[in-house]
Structures are given as C-alpha cells and as structure tokens.
C-alpha cells in the first residue's frame, strides 16, 4: 500500500477540508433539515448518529473512496481468512475466528482453527459449570467463592472491563478480584480479605513470561500456601490461561487445568478467547456465548456492509478525519452507562497499542499522524470535571457518546435524567450558545464572551436498547474494526507492539541493580544512575 497521503482521495479530502473546516454545524443543520436522520447508520441493533460531525455527504463519499483506495475491503478479507497480516511477527490476526460458528472453516498454515476454538470453549464451559455449581472444590473441600484473575494488559483490561460491564448478569455469590500491577499493593489489597481455601486464581498470560503477572502469581501462590500449607493445594486453586504450556507446567499448574489460545490472538483482542475465563465464571457459559454472538453479528456487518453504511468503517474514518485533517490530538469516549466505567481504559490499549506506530508496513517513517488517543469517564461524572474543556477549550476534542435506552436498574426518573444529559451535551457541543443569545439572557460587555459557547464541537452518538452480553460484544467488535480500518489506511501493523519492549528490557537490567547488596556498577545515564543510588539509599526493606 502507498503512503495514504499520496492517494487521490486523501488529496481530495485535504481540498475538501480547506473548503468546509470552518463551516458551522448550525449552518449544516439549517441547510438540511433531514441531516439528523440521514447521517445515521444502524446495524445489529446499534444505532449510530454521526450527523453532529463536521462533515457533509461529500466528506463521507471521499472517506469511503479513501477506504477503497487503501484496499480496505481486500484487507478485511485477508484478516478474516487468516492471512498473516501481522507482518512484523509473521502471524495471522484471527480474533474474529474466536466467535465464528462451529461450521466455519478458517485455516492457518493449512489447519482449520475453528474446531480448536470450540474445543477450548467447551472446556471452559465444563470448568465453569463445575466451579459455579460447587462440584469443583478447593483443597480442603470448601466451595470456591472467590475468583482472582492475575494478568496485565490484554490479559487484564478485557476481563476487568467485561466483568464490570456485565456485573448485572454475574453470579453475586462469587467475589471477583483482578490483580495486574506489579506494585505489591495491588496483590495485597486484592487478597486481603479472602480465604485461600475458597479462592481460585486464574493466571492469565499469553506468554506466561510477563514479569508483572509472574511476580503477582508467585505472590498469590505464596499467600495460598501460607494458608493451606500443602503444596498439592496449588492444583485445586490455580488454573492458567496461556499459549505457553511449558511455562505453565514450570509454574506448577497442571496443563489439564490450562485453557489455551493461539499466537493469532493479540492480547488486546483476546477478551473473547480463554482470557475471558473469569468473564464466563461470572456470567455463565450461556451469557458468554451470547456475547460471542454479539461480536459475530458486528463481524458479519463489518465484512459485508458497504462502507458508507458500515458502522466500524464510518467510526474509523471519522476518527481519521479529525486526526489527520483537523489534527485533533485526542478523542473522548463517554459512556452514559455506569457499568461501562472501564470501557475507555479498555479502548486505550486497543487503539493506542494497535495504532501508536511511527513506522509503516515497509519499515519507513510515516509523515502523517497515526493513532487516536482515547480517554473518558462514564457520564455524568465527566460533565462536572473535564467537559468544560470540551465545550470551551482551545483544542478540538471529538466525542463518542454511548447510551442505552433502558437502564438495568430502572429507578424513577434516573434514566430520563441521564439520557437528557447525554442528549444535552451532544446538542450543546454542536450548536453552542451565541453572543446574541448570551446578551439576550442579560449578560453584556466583557462578561458575555465567558458565557458564549462557540459550538461546532463534533460528536458521534451510539445508542442501543440496553447493555447485555450481546450488545457488549457488538460494541467491542465495533471499536476493534474501527481501529483496524484506521490501521489499514495508515499502512501500519496494528497487531504488533514493539514499543513496549525496550522498557521491559531496561527494567530487567535495573532490577538486579536495585537488589544488589554491594554498590553495583551502574552504566546508565547520569540521571538514571543518580535515581538508582537515591532509591538504594532510601529504601528500608
Ligand atoms: O504490554 C505488552 C503486552 O504484550 C500486551 O500486548 C499484552 O496484552 C500484555 O503485554 C500482557 O501479555 P501476556 O498476556 O503475555 O502476559
């Protein structure tokens, strides 16, 4: 693929941007009263209103032309059919196979992976049934009441996000904890009030070599053995989710209690693989399969719908429009659903680890911005903190609002007030309040500008019926494919993460220097050497 900035559609988009970037949403809406219904798309029960974007029908036409010129359709097929599109690691990218129906065939190196996917799912199901029904007992014969997932990155963020998102559907007799940070406080606080005899630890790590996870897992095992003393207890209280059977065995977990996945599942794309074991334990196998069905519906839509009706493509292309033409540095994701409180954090890894790359597929430095920085909080909390800047700051911050028509906890006026707020925010951002309106309200002179809202602040509005396993699957797949769309056009490898390696290597070098009894021979820069010395002399244990 070429440098996207040399494509005819990119050049046409630049010219189009020059023409329309100052056009106000007020004028766009006034010129076309049907805009609020025409610039919308719907698929799999998810409604996307993208009319409050700084676009015209021509923008969508040019953006879809860009997708075509970048061969997006062929690249989607390449992903779905198991081509090794993660070129720097020579791997297929097949998270879509994790939710493919049993009768599908997807081959990697001549091997159909779908039966393997379903075999693991069936194993997970059998295990979850045993734990949830009380057939799986701890070492002392007690029922498992606590589930602790130990993992980091994709082996943590997906499980935590899904647990929080689907808490309403979870077995409330079980307690769930998630340990990720290597900070000893994380493991200490997670285990502080748990009885080891009633606790099951899931060590989730694709590689089973990640220092944070292995350190936390070792501490959790020590905690368990302090309580239960007999080393054979580990077999009843530890299971593993990994691709690395050898390391799992070395840790002391029987591979009979290991749930596998494959190198073609990226960490940040793994919440619907065995990495979702904690999710399945929480919500049960049927709900987990319903979530997979949701993913699948969005996959089918992405694979088949024309780009101008394709939710992930539209979302991805609009993100690119703001990143590369308006030079917006960040985008806010604002779920008006309390259960989605960890969704923005989940999306951060998805988008930033995938598309935060300055080198293209050919290994050349790119001359355009890549990656969208996502951030956000559930509404209405953000309104009383950072929305000020979205409304009146000097930076353009496009927003994705996510709302559901039905609350899972209906209670009097709560839902109407919540939805009124999200609608109001999108409206206020787009249309603002003019000086004339401010003055008409009685504020004159130098005070008036403080109360003016310029408006013209773009947003997408996603709405679905209610948050459930299926709609969560659809939402996650929607963003996965939006990120994919952007990565294809940016001509980068969205599926590697070399940028995390250097820090890991350096940390491994520094650990023994911190632990050394004698003054170590420090060979870092003067700042790092000084900080190491300072830490060594200040630390007490
Ligand atoms: O931070 C890099 C990374 O490799 C992520 O991509 C991944 O999700 C995380 O570390 C955890 O890796 P693992 O599952 O192998 O422990």
Coordinates of C-alpha atoms and ligand atoms in Angstrom, one line a residue:
X1 CA 0.0 0.0 0.0
X2 CA 1.1 3.5 -0.8
X3 CA 1.6 6.4 1.6
X4 CA -2.1 7.3 2.2
X5 CA -1.3 11.0 1.8
X6 CA -0.4 10.4 -1.9
X7 CA -3.8 8.7 -2.6
X8 CA -6.2 10.8 -4.8
X9 CA -8.9 10.6 -2.1
X10 CA -6.5 11.9 0.6
X11 CA -5.6 14.9 -1.6
X12 CA -9.3 15.4 -2.4
X13 CA -10.1 15.3 1.3
X14 CA -7.4 17.9 2.0
X15 CA -9.0 20.2 -0.5
X16 CA -12.4 19.4 0.9
X17 CA -11.2 20.1 4.4
X18 CA -9.9 23.5 3.3
X19 CA -13.3 24.3 1.9
X20 CA -15.5 23.2 4.8
X21 CA -13.5 23.2 8.0
X22 CA -14.9 26.5 9.2
X23 CA -18.5 25.6 8.3
X24 CA -20.6 25.6 11.5
X25 CA -22.8 22.6 12.4
X26 CA -25.5 25.2 12.9
X27 CA -25.4 26.1 9.2
X28 CA -25.1 22.5 8.1
X29 CA -28.2 21.6 10.1
X30 CA -30.1 24.7 8.9
X31 CA -29.3 23.9 5.3
X32 CA -30.5 20.3 5.5
X33 CA -33.4 19.6 7.9
X34 CA -33.1 15.8 7.3
X35 CA -29.5 15.7 8.3
X36 CA -30.3 14.3 11.8
X37 CA -31.9 11.3 10.2
X38 CA -29.9 10.9 7.0
X39 CA -26.4 10.9 8.5
X40 CA -27.1 7.8 10.6
X41 CA -26.5 4.1 10.2
X42 CA -27.8 1.1 12.1
X43 CA -26.6 -2.5 12.4
X44 CA -27.0 -5.4 14.7
X45 CA -29.2 -3.2 17.0
X46 CA -26.6 -0.4 17.3
X47 CA -27.7 3.0 16.0
X48 CA -25.1 5.5 15.1
X49 CA -26.0 9.1 14.6
X50 CA -23.0 10.8 13.0
X51 CA -24.8 13.9 11.9
X52 CA -23.1 16.1 14.5
X53 CA -19.8 15.8 12.8
X54 CA -18.1 18.5 10.8
X55 CA -18.8 16.7 7.5
X56 CA -21.1 16.8 4.5
X57 CA -22.3 14.0 2.4
X58 CA -19.2 14.7 0.2
X59 CA -16.9 14.0 3.2
X60 CA -18.4 10.5 3.6
X61 CA -18.1 10.0 -0.1
X62 CA -14.4 10.9 0.0
X63 CA -13.6 9.0 3.2
X64 CA -15.2 5.8 1.7
X65 CA -13.2 6.5 -1.5
X66 CA -10.1 6.6 0.7
X67 CA -11.0 3.3 2.2
X68 CA -11.4 1.8 -1.2
X69 CA -8.1 3.2 -2.5
X70 CA -6.5 1.8 0.6
X71 CA -7.9 -1.6 -0.3
X72 CA -9.8 -1.9 2.9
X73 CA -12.2 -4.5 1.6
X74 CA -9.4 -6.8 0.5
X75 CA -7.6 -6.3 3.8
X76 CA -10.7 -7.2 5.7
X77 CA -10.9 -10.4 3.8
X78 CA -7.3 -11.0 4.4
X79 CA -7.8 -10.7 8.2
X80 CA -11.0 -12.9 8.3
X81 CA -9.4 -15.6 6.2
X82 CA -6.2 -16.0 8.2
X83 CA -3.7 -14.3 6.0
X84 CA -0.6 -13.3 8.0
X85 CA -1.3 -9.6 8.1
X86 CA 0.7 -9.1 11.3
X87 CA 3.8 -9.0 9.1
X88 CA 6.4 -8.0 11.7
X89 CA 5.6 -11.1 13.8
X90 CA 4.6 -13.2 10.7
X91 CA 1.2 -14.0 12.3
X92 CA -2.4 -14.3 11.3
X93 CA -4.8 -12.0 13.1
X94 CA -7.9 -14.0 13.8
X95 CA -9.8 -12.7 16.8
X96 CA -12.8 -13.0 14.5
X97 CA -12.3 -16.8 14.5
X98 CA -12.9 -16.8 18.3
X99 CA -16.5 -16.0 17.7
X100 CA -17.0 -17.8 14.4
X101 CA -19.7 -20.5 14.2
X102 CA -18.7 -24.2 14.5
X103 CA -19.4 -24.9 10.9
X104 CA -17.0 -22.2 9.6
X105 CA -13.6 -23.1 8.2
X106 CA -10.6 -20.7 8.8
X107 CA -7.2 -22.1 8.1
X108 CA -3.8 -21.1 9.4
X109 CA -0.9 -22.9 7.8
X110 CA -3.3 -25.4 6.3
X111 CA -5.0 -26.2 9.7
X112 CA -8.7 -25.3 10.3
X113 CA -8.6 -23.5 13.7
X114 CA -12.4 -23.4 14.3
X115 CA -12.6 -26.9 15.9
X116 CA -9.8 -25.9 18.3
X117 CA -11.7 -22.7 19.2
X118 CA -14.8 -24.6 20.0
X119 CA -12.9 -27.3 21.9
X120 CA -11.5 -24.7 24.2
X121 CA -14.9 -23.0 24.6
X122 CA -16.4 -26.4 25.6
X123 CA -13.6 -27.0 28.1
X124 CA -14.1 -23.5 29.6
X125 CA -17.8 -24.2 29.8
X126 CA -17.3 -27.6 31.6
X127 CA -14.9 -26.0 34.0
X128 CA -17.2 -23.0 34.7
X129 CA -20.2 -25.3 35.3
X130 CA -18.2 -27.3 37.9
X131 CA -17.0 -24.2 39.7
X132 CA -20.3 -22.4 39.6
X133 CA -22.3 -25.5 40.8
X134 CA -19.9 -26.3 43.6
X135 CA -18.6 -29.5 42.1
X136 CA -15.1 -28.1 41.9
X137 CA -13.9 -27.9 45.5
X138 CA -10.9 -26.4 47.0
X139 CA -8.1 -28.4 48.6
X140 CA -9.8 -28.6 52.0
X141 CA -13.2 -29.5 50.4
X142 CA -14.6 -25.9 50.6
X143 CA -16.6 -24.5 47.7
X144 CA -14.9 -21.8 45.6
X145 CA -16.3 -18.4 46.4
X146 CA -13.6 -16.1 45.2
X147 CA -12.1 -15.8 41.7
X148 CA -8.9 -13.8 41.2
X149 CA -7.7 -13.1 37.7
X150 CA -4.0 -12.3 37.6
X151 CA -2.9 -10.8 34.3
X152 CA -1.9 -7.5 32.7
X153 CA -2.6 -5.5 29.5
X154 CA -5.0 -7.5 27.3
X155 CA -4.9 -10.3 29.9
X156 CA -6.5 -7.9 32.4
X157 CA -8.2 -5.0 30.8
X158 CA -10.7 -7.1 28.8
X159 CA -11.6 -9.3 31.8
X160 CA -12.0 -6.3 34.2
X161 CA -13.9 -4.3 31.7
X162 CA -16.2 -7.2 30.8
X163 CA -16.7 -8.1 34.5
X164 CA -17.7 -4.5 35.3
X165 CA -19.8 -4.2 32.2
X166 CA -21.8 -7.4 32.8
X167 CA -21.9 -7.3 36.6
X168 CA -25.7 -7.2 36.4
X169 CA -25.6 -10.7 34.8
X170 CA -23.0 -12.1 37.2
X171 CA -23.3 -14.6 40.0
X172 CA -23.4 -12.4 43.0
X173 CA -22.4 -15.2 45.3
X174 CA -18.9 -15.1 43.8
X175 CA -16.4 -12.4 44.5
X176 CA -14.1 -11.3 41.7
X177 CA -10.8 -9.6 42.0
X178 CA -8.3 -8.5 39.4
X179 CA -4.6 -8.2 40.0
X180 CA -2.4 -6.6 37.3
X181 CA 0.0 -4.0 38.7
X182 CA 3.4 -5.3 39.9
X183 CA 3.0 -2.8 42.8
X184 CA 2.8 -5.0 45.8
X185 CA -0.3 -3.1 47.0
X186 CA -2.4 -4.5 44.1
X187 CA -1.9 -8.1 45.2
X188 CA -2.1 -7.2 48.9
X189 CA -5.4 -5.4 48.6
X190 CA -6.9 -7.9 46.3
X191 CA -6.3 -10.8 48.7
X192 CA -6.6 -9.0 52.0
X193 CA -10.0 -10.4 53.0
X194 CA -10.1 -13.6 51.0
X195 CA -9.9 -17.1 52.4
X196 CA -7.4 -19.1 50.4
X197 CA -9.4 -22.3 50.9
X198 CA -12.2 -20.7 49.0
X199 CA -10.2 -18.9 46.3
X200 CA -9.4 -19.8 42.7
X201 CA -6.6 -17.9 41.0
X202 CA -6.6 -17.7 37.2
X203 CA -3.1 -16.9 35.9
X204 CA -3.8 -15.2 32.6
X205 CA -0.9 -14.6 30.3
X206 CA -0.5 -15.3 26.7
X207 CA 3.3 -15.7 27.0
X208 CA 3.4 -16.7 30.7
X209 CA 6.7 -14.8 31.0
X210 CA 5.3 -11.3 31.7
X211 CA 7.2 -10.1 34.8
X212 CA 4.3 -8.4 36.4
X213 CA 2.0 -11.4 36.1
X214 CA 4.6 -14.0 37.1
X215 CA 5.6 -11.9 40.1
X216 CA 1.9 -11.5 41.2
X217 CA 1.2 -15.2 40.5
X218 CA 4.1 -16.2 42.7
X219 CA 3.0 -13.9 45.5
X220 CA -0.6 -15.3 45.2
X221 CA 0.8 -18.8 45.4
X222 CA 2.9 -18.0 48.4
X223 CA -0.3 -16.5 50.0
X224 CA -2.2 -19.6 49.3
X225 CA 0.4 -21.9 50.7
X226 CA 0.8 -19.8 53.8
X227 CA -2.9 -20.5 54.4
X228 CA -3.1 -24.1 53.2
X229 CA 0.5 -25.3 53.7
X230 CA 0.3 -28.4 51.4
X231 CA 1.9 -27.7 48.0
X232 CA -0.5 -30.0 46.3
X233 CA -3.2 -27.4 47.1
X234 CA -2.0 -25.4 44.1
X235 CA -3.7 -27.8 41.7
X236 CA -7.1 -27.0 43.1
X237 CA -6.6 -23.3 43.4
X238 CA -4.6 -22.3 40.3
X239 CA -5.6 -22.6 36.7
X240 CA -3.9 -21.0 33.7
X241 CA -4.9 -19.3 30.5
X242 CA -1.9 -19.2 28.1
X243 CA -0.4 -20.2 24.9
X244 CA 2.7 -21.5 26.6
X245 CA 2.2 -25.0 28.1
X246 CA 5.9 -25.4 29.0
X247 CA 6.0 -22.3 31.2
X248 CA 2.6 -23.2 32.8
X249 CA 4.0 -26.5 33.8
X250 CA 7.1 -24.9 35.2
X251 CA 5.0 -22.7 37.4
X252 CA 3.4 -25.8 38.8
X253 CA 0.0 -25.7 37.2
X254 CA -1.2 -29.0 35.6
X255 CA -1.8 -28.5 31.9
X256 CA -5.1 -30.3 32.4
X257 CA -6.1 -27.1 34.1
X258 CA -4.8 -24.8 31.4
X259 CA -7.0 -23.2 28.8
X260 CA -5.2 -22.5 25.6
X261 CA -5.3 -19.9 22.9
X262 CA -3.1 -19.2 20.0
X263 CA -0.5 -16.8 18.7
X264 CA -3.0 -15.4 16.2
X265 CA -5.0 -13.8 19.0
X266 CA -3.4 -10.5 20.0
X267 CA -3.5 -9.7 23.8
X268 CA -5.8 -6.7 23.3
X269 CA -8.1 -8.7 21.1
X270 CA -8.3 -11.7 23.5
X271 CA -11.3 -11.0 25.8
X272 CA -13.4 -13.4 23.9
X273 CA -10.8 -16.2 24.0
X274 CA -9.9 -18.3 27.1
X275 CA -8.7 -15.0 28.6
X276 CA -12.4 -14.5 29.2
X277 CA -12.5 -17.4 31.6
X278 CA -13.2 -15.0 34.5
X279 CA -16.0 -13.5 32.5
X280 CA -17.5 -16.9 31.8
X281 CA -17.3 -17.7 35.5
X282 CA -19.0 -14.5 36.4
X283 CA -21.9 -14.5 33.8
X284 CA -22.1 -18.2 33.0
X285 CA -21.5 -20.0 29.7
X286 CA -24.8 -19.1 28.0
X287 CA -24.2 -15.4 28.6
X288 CA -20.6 -15.7 27.4
X289 CA -21.8 -17.4 24.2
X290 CA -24.4 -14.6 23.8
X291 CA -21.5 -12.1 24.0
X292 CA -19.7 -14.1 21.2
X293 CA -22.9 -13.9 19.2
X294 CA -22.8 -10.1 19.5
X295 CA -19.2 -10.0 18.4
X296 CA -20.1 -12.2 15.4
X297 CA -23.0 -10.0 14.3
X298 CA -20.8 -7.0 14.2
X299 CA -18.1 -9.0 12.4
X300 CA -20.6 -10.0 9.7
X301 CA -21.7 -6.4 9.3
X302 CA -18.2 -5.1 9.0
X303 CA -17.3 -7.8 6.5
X304 CA -20.3 -7.3 4.2
X305 CA -21.8 -3.8 4.6
X306 CA -20.9 -1.1 2.1
X307 CA -18.5 1.4 3.8
X308 CA -21.0 4.3 3.8
X309 CA -23.4 2.1 5.9
X310 CA -20.7 0.3 7.8
X311 CA -20.6 1.3 11.5
X312 CA -16.9 0.4 12.2
X313 CA -15.8 1.8 8.9
X314 CA -17.6 5.1 9.5
X315 CA -16.4 5.4 13.1
X316 CA -12.8 4.6 12.0
X317 CA -12.9 7.0 9.0
X318 CA -14.3 9.9 11.1
X319 CA -11.6 9.3 13.7
X320 CA -9.0 9.6 10.9
X321 CA -10.8 12.7 9.5
X322 CA -10.2 14.5 12.9
X323 CA -6.8 13.1 13.5
X324 CA -5.2 13.8 10.1
X325 CA -7.1 16.8 8.8
X326 CA -8.3 18.7 11.9
X327 CA -5.2 17.5 13.8
X328 CA -7.2 16.7 16.9
X329 CA -4.8 15.1 19.4
X330 CA -7.4 13.1 21.4
X331 CA -10.9 11.7 21.3
X332 CA -13.2 11.2 24.3
X333 CA -15.3 8.1 24.7
X334 CA -18.2 8.9 27.1
X335 CA -20.4 6.0 28.0
X336 CA -23.7 7.1 29.7
X337 CA -23.9 3.7 31.4
X338 CA -22.2 3.2 34.7
X339 CA -21.4 -0.4 34.0
X340 CA -19.1 0.7 31.2
X341 CA -16.9 2.6 33.6
X342 CA -13.8 0.6 32.4
X343 CA -14.6 0.8 28.7
X344 CA -12.5 3.9 28.0
X345 CA -9.5 2.2 29.7
X346 CA -10.0 -0.9 27.7
X347 CA -10.2 1.1 24.4
X348 CA -7.0 2.9 25.3
X349 CA -5.0 -0.3 24.9
X350 CA -7.0 -1.3 21.9
X351 CA -6.3 1.9 19.9
X352 CA -3.0 3.0 21.3
X353 CA -1.1 -0.3 21.4
X354 CA -2.6 -1.1 17.9
X355 CA -2.1 2.2 16.1
X356 CA 0.5 4.1 18.0
X357 CA 3.2 3.4 15.3
X358 CA 5.6 5.8 13.5
X359 CA 6.8 3.2 11.0
X360 CA 4.7 1.8 8.2
X361 CA 4.5 -1.7 6.9
X362 CA 7.5 -1.2 4.8
X363 CA 9.6 0.0 7.7
X364 CA 9.6 3.6 6.7
X365 CA 8.9 6.5 9.0
X366 CA 5.5 7.9 8.3
X367 CA 4.9 11.6 7.6
X368 CA 1.4 11.8 9.0
X369 CA -0.2 11.2 12.4
X370 CA -1.3 7.7 13.4
X371 CA -3.2 6.6 16.5
X372 CA -6.1 8.1 18.3
X373 CA -5.6 8.9 22.0
X374 CA -8.8 7.8 23.7
X375 CA -9.9 8.8 27.1
X376 CA -13.1 9.2 29.0
X377 CA -15.3 8.6 32.1
X378 CA -18.8 7.5 32.4
X379 CA -21.4 10.3 32.2
X380 CA -22.5 12.3 34.0
X381 CA -19.3 12.4 36.1
X382 CA -17.2 13.9 33.3
X383 CA -19.6 16.8 32.9
X384 CA -18.6 18.1 36.3
X385 CA -14.9 17.7 35.6
X386 CA -13.4 17.8 32.1
X387 CA -16.4 18.8 29.9
X388 CA -15.6 22.4 30.5
X389 CA -12.6 22.0 28.2
X390 CA -14.5 20.1 25.6
X391 CA -17.0 22.9 25.4
X392 CA -14.8 26.0 25.7
X393 CA -11.2 24.9 25.5
X394 CA -8.9 25.8 22.6
X395 CA -8.5 22.2 21.5
X396 CA -10.8 20.2 19.3
X397 CA -11.9 17.0 21.2
X398 CA -14.3 14.8 19.1
X399 CA -16.5 12.7 21.4
X400 CA -18.2 9.4 21.1
X401 CA -21.3 9.3 23.3
X402 CA -22.6 5.8 24.1
X403 CA -26.1 5.5 25.6
X404 CA -28.7 2.8 26.1
X405 CA -32.5 3.3 26.0
X406 CA -33.1 1.0 29.0
X407 CA -31.3 1.0 32.3
X408 CA -30.5 -2.3 34.0
X409 CA -31.6 -0.6 37.3
X410 CA -34.7 1.4 36.4
X411 CA -35.4 3.7 39.2
X412 CA -37.9 6.6 38.9
X413 CA -36.5 9.5 36.9
X414 CA -32.9 8.4 36.9
X415 CA -32.7 7.1 33.3
X416 CA -34.6 10.0 31.8
X417 CA -32.3 12.5 33.6
X418 CA -29.3 10.5 32.4
X419 CA -30.4 10.4 28.8
X420 CA -31.5 14.1 28.9
X421 CA -27.9 14.9 29.9
X422 CA -26.2 13.0 27.2
X423 CA -28.5 14.5 24.6
X424 CA -28.0 17.9 26.0
X425 CA -24.2 17.6 25.9
X426 CA -24.2 16.5 22.3
X427 CA -26.6 19.3 21.4
X428 CA -24.6 22.0 23.3
X429 CA -21.3 20.9 21.8
X430 CA -22.7 21.1 18.3
X431 CA -24.7 24.2 18.4
X432 CA -23.4 26.1 21.4
X433 CA -24.8 29.5 22.5
X434 CA -24.1 32.6 20.5
X435 CA -23.1 36.1 21.9
X436 CA -26.5 37.4 20.8
X437 CA -28.2 34.6 22.8
X438 CA -26.0 35.3 25.8
X439 CA -26.8 39.0 25.6
X440 CA -30.4 38.3 25.2
X441 CA -30.2 36.5 28.5
X442 CA -29.0 39.6 30.1
X443 CA -25.1 39.2 30.2
X444 CA -23.4 42.1 28.5
X445 CA -19.9 43.5 27.9
X446 CA -16.7 41.7 28.8
X447 CA -18.6 39.0 30.8
X448 CA -20.6 37.9 27.7
X449 CA -17.7 36.0 26.0
X450 CA -17.2 33.9 29.1
X451 CA -20.7 32.6 28.6
X452 CA -20.5 32.1 24.9
X453 CA -20.3 28.5 23.6
X454 CA -18.8 28.5 20.1
X455 CA -20.3 25.1 19.4
X456 CA -19.2 23.2 16.3
X457 CA -17.7 20.6 18.5
X458 CA -18.2 17.2 16.9
X459 CA -19.6 14.0 18.3
X460 CA -20.9 10.6 17.4
X461 CA -23.9 9.2 19.2
X462 CA -24.2 5.5 19.7
X463 CA -27.4 4.1 21.0
X464 CA -28.6 0.5 21.8
X465 CA -31.5 -1.0 23.6
X466 CA -29.7 -2.0 26.8
X467 CA -26.3 -3.2 27.9
X468 CA -26.3 -7.0 27.8
X469 CA -23.7 -9.6 26.8
X470 CA -24.7 -9.3 23.1
X471 CA -24.6 -5.6 23.0
X472 CA -21.2 -5.5 24.8
X473 CA -19.8 -8.0 22.2
X474 CA -21.1 -5.7 19.4
X475 CA -19.6 -2.6 20.9
X476 CA -16.2 -4.1 21.4
X477 CA -16.2 -5.5 17.9
X478 CA -17.3 -2.1 16.6
X479 CA -14.2 -0.5 18.1
X480 CA -11.9 -3.3 17.1
X481 CA -12.9 -2.9 13.5
X482 CA -12.8 0.9 13.6
X483 CA -9.2 0.6 14.8
X484 CA -8.5 -1.9 12.0
X485 CA -9.9 0.5 9.4
X486 CA -7.6 3.3 10.6
X487 CA -4.6 1.0 10.7
X488 CA -5.1 -0.2 7.1
X489 CA -5.3 3.4 5.8
X490 CA -2.3 4.5 7.9
X491 CA -0.5 1.5 6.4
X492 CA 0.9 0.3 9.7
X493 CA 1.0 -3.0 11.5
X494 CA -1.9 -2.7 14.1
X495 CA -1.1 -6.0 15.6
X496 CA 2.4 -5.8 16.9
X497 CA 3.6 -3.8 20.0
X498 CA 7.4 -3.4 19.7
X499 CA 7.1 -0.2 21.6
X500 CA 6.6 -1.9 24.9
X501 CA 9.8 -4.0 24.6
X502 CA 12.6 -1.5 25.4
X503 CA 11.1 -0.6 28.8
X504 CA 10.8 -4.3 29.7
X505 CA 14.5 -5.0 28.8
X506 CA 15.8 -2.0 30.7
X507 CA 13.6 -2.9 33.8
X508 CA 15.1 -6.4 33.8
X509 CA 18.6 -4.9 33.7
X510 CA 17.8 -2.4 36.6
X511 CA 16.1 -4.9 39.0
X512 CA 19.4 -6.6 40.0
X513 CA 21.0 -3.2 40.4
X514 CA 18.3 -2.3 42.9
X515 CA 18.6 -5.6 44.7
X516 CA 22.3 -5.8 44.8
X517 CA 23.9 -5.9 48.2
X518 CA 27.1 -4.2 47.1
X519 CA 27.3 -0.9 45.2
X520 CA 26.5 -2.0 41.6
X521 CA 28.5 -0.9 38.6
X522 CA 25.9 1.4 37.1
X523 CA 26.2 2.0 33.4
X524 CA 23.2 4.2 32.7
X525 CA 23.0 7.9 32.0
X526 CA 23.8 10.3 34.9
X527 CA 20.1 10.8 35.7
X528 CA 19.2 7.1 35.9
X529 CA 22.4 6.3 37.9
X530 CA 21.6 9.1 40.3
X531 CA 18.0 7.9 40.8
X532 CA 19.1 4.3 41.3
X533 CA 21.6 5.4 44.0
X534 CA 19.0 7.6 45.7
X535 CA 16.5 4.8 45.7
X536 CA 19.0 2.3 47.1
X537 CA 20.0 4.6 49.9
X538 CA 16.4 5.5 50.8
X539 CA 14.8 2.0 50.7
X540 CA 14.4 0.3 54.1
X541 CA 13.4 -3.3 53.2
Ligands
LIG1 O1 2.4 -4.7 27.1 C1 2.6 -5.6 26.1 C2 1.8 -6.8 26.2 O2 2.4 -7.8 25.4 C3 0.3 -6.6 25.7 O3 0.2 -6.6 24.4 C4 -0.3 -7.8 26.4 O4 -1.7 -7.6 26.4 C5 0.3 -7.7 27.7 O5 1.7 -7.4 27.5 C6 0.3 -9.0 28.5 O6 1.0 -10.0 27.9 P1 0.8 -11.5 28.4 O7 -0.7 -11.9 28.2 O8 1.7 -12.3 27.5 O9 1.2 -11.6 29.8

